[in-house]
C-alpha positions in Angstrom: -19.7 21.6 20.7 -16.7 23.1 22.2 -16.5 22.5 26.1 -16.8 26.2 26.8 -20.2 26.0 25.1 -21.2 23.0 27.6 -19.9 24.8 30.4 -21.7 28.0 29.4 -24.9 26.1 28.8 -24.8 24.5 32.1 -24.2 27.6 34.0 -26.9 29.8 32.2 -29.5 27.7 31.4 -31.9 26.5 34.3 -31.5 22.7 35.1 -35.3 22.0 34.4 -34.7 23.5 30.6 -31.9 21.4 30.4 -33.4 18.4 31.3 -36.4 19.0 28.8 -34.0 19.4 26.1 -32.3 16.3 27.1 -35.5 14.5 27.1 -36.4 15.8 23.6 -33.2 14.4 22.4 -33.7 11.0 23.8 -37.2 10.7 22.2 -36.4 12.3 18.8 -37.5 10.1 15.8 -37.9 11.0 12.5 -41.8 10.2 12.3 -43.4 12.4 9.9 -40.7 14.8 9.3 -38.4 15.2 6.3 -34.9 13.9 6.9 -33.7 17.4 6.7 -35.9 18.7 9.2 -35.1 15.9 11.5 -31.2 16.3 10.9 -31.7 19.9 11.9 -33.7 19.0 15.2 -31.4 16.1 15.7 -28.3 18.4 15.9 -30.0 21.2 17.6 -30.8 18.8 20.6 -27.5 16.9 20.4 -25.6 19.8 21.6 -27.8 19.6 24.8 -26.6 15.9 25.4 -23.3 16.0 24.6 -22.5 13.0 27.1 -24.8 10.9 25.4 -23.3 11.1 21.9 -19.7 11.9 22.8 -18.2 11.0 19.4 -19.0 11.2 15.8 -19.9 7.4 15.8 -22.1 7.8 18.6 -24.0 10.5 16.9 -24.3 8.5 13.6 -25.8 5.6 15.5 -28.4 7.8 17.4 -29.3 9.7 14.1 -29.5 6.5 12.2 -31.7 5.0 15.0 -34.2 7.7 14.8 -34.8 7.7 11.1 -37.6 5.5 9.8 -37.2 2.1 8.2 -38.1 3.5 4.6 -35.6 6.0 5.2 -32.4 3.8 6.2 -33.5 1.5 3.1 -33.1 4.9 0.9 -29.7 6.0 2.4 -28.5 2.3 2.4 -29.4 2.3 -1.2 -27.6 5.7 -1.9 -24.3 4.5 0.1 -24.5 1.3 -2.2 -24.7 3.3 -5.3 -22.0 5.6 -4.3 -19.6 2.5 -3.5 -20.3 1.2 -6.8 -19.6 4.4 -8.8 -16.5 4.7 -6.7 -15.5 0.9 -7.5 -16.4 1.7 -11.2 -14.1 4.6 -11.4 -11.0 2.9 -9.6 -11.4 0.1 -12.1 -11.7 2.5 -15.1 -8.7 4.3 -13.9 -6.7 1.3 -13.5 -7.5 0.1 -17.0 -6.5 3.3 -18.4 -3.4 3.2 -16.5 -2.3 -0.2 -17.7 -3.0 0.6 -21.5 -6.1 -0.8 -21.7 -8.1 -4.1 -20.9 -5.9 -7.0 -20.0 -4.6 -9.2 -22.8 -4.7 -6.4 -25.5 -1.4 -4.8 -26.3 -1.1 -1.1 -26.0 0.7 0.9 -28.9 1.3 -1.4 -31.7 
């Protein structure tokens, strides 16, 4: 959120409402929500608590902390799968670039 937006929000949104939004953010957990709903609510509320999550790293840590265990496991599996695919693609590219598997002459 741009600093203008933060200043605007603090100037024109009553203090009790700002405190309520910050409290909602601090207590936000996925619970029974789909991840997409949790994500939307997280970012909606995060803009009202900029100093609690000032960097991408802080936002990621806080976002993951609010997920259910099952969802964290699913995300970890997806990340691992992506890393494996990327490694396989790099290996395949390296092998294509070297003319084939090691020990096999390229071209004759």
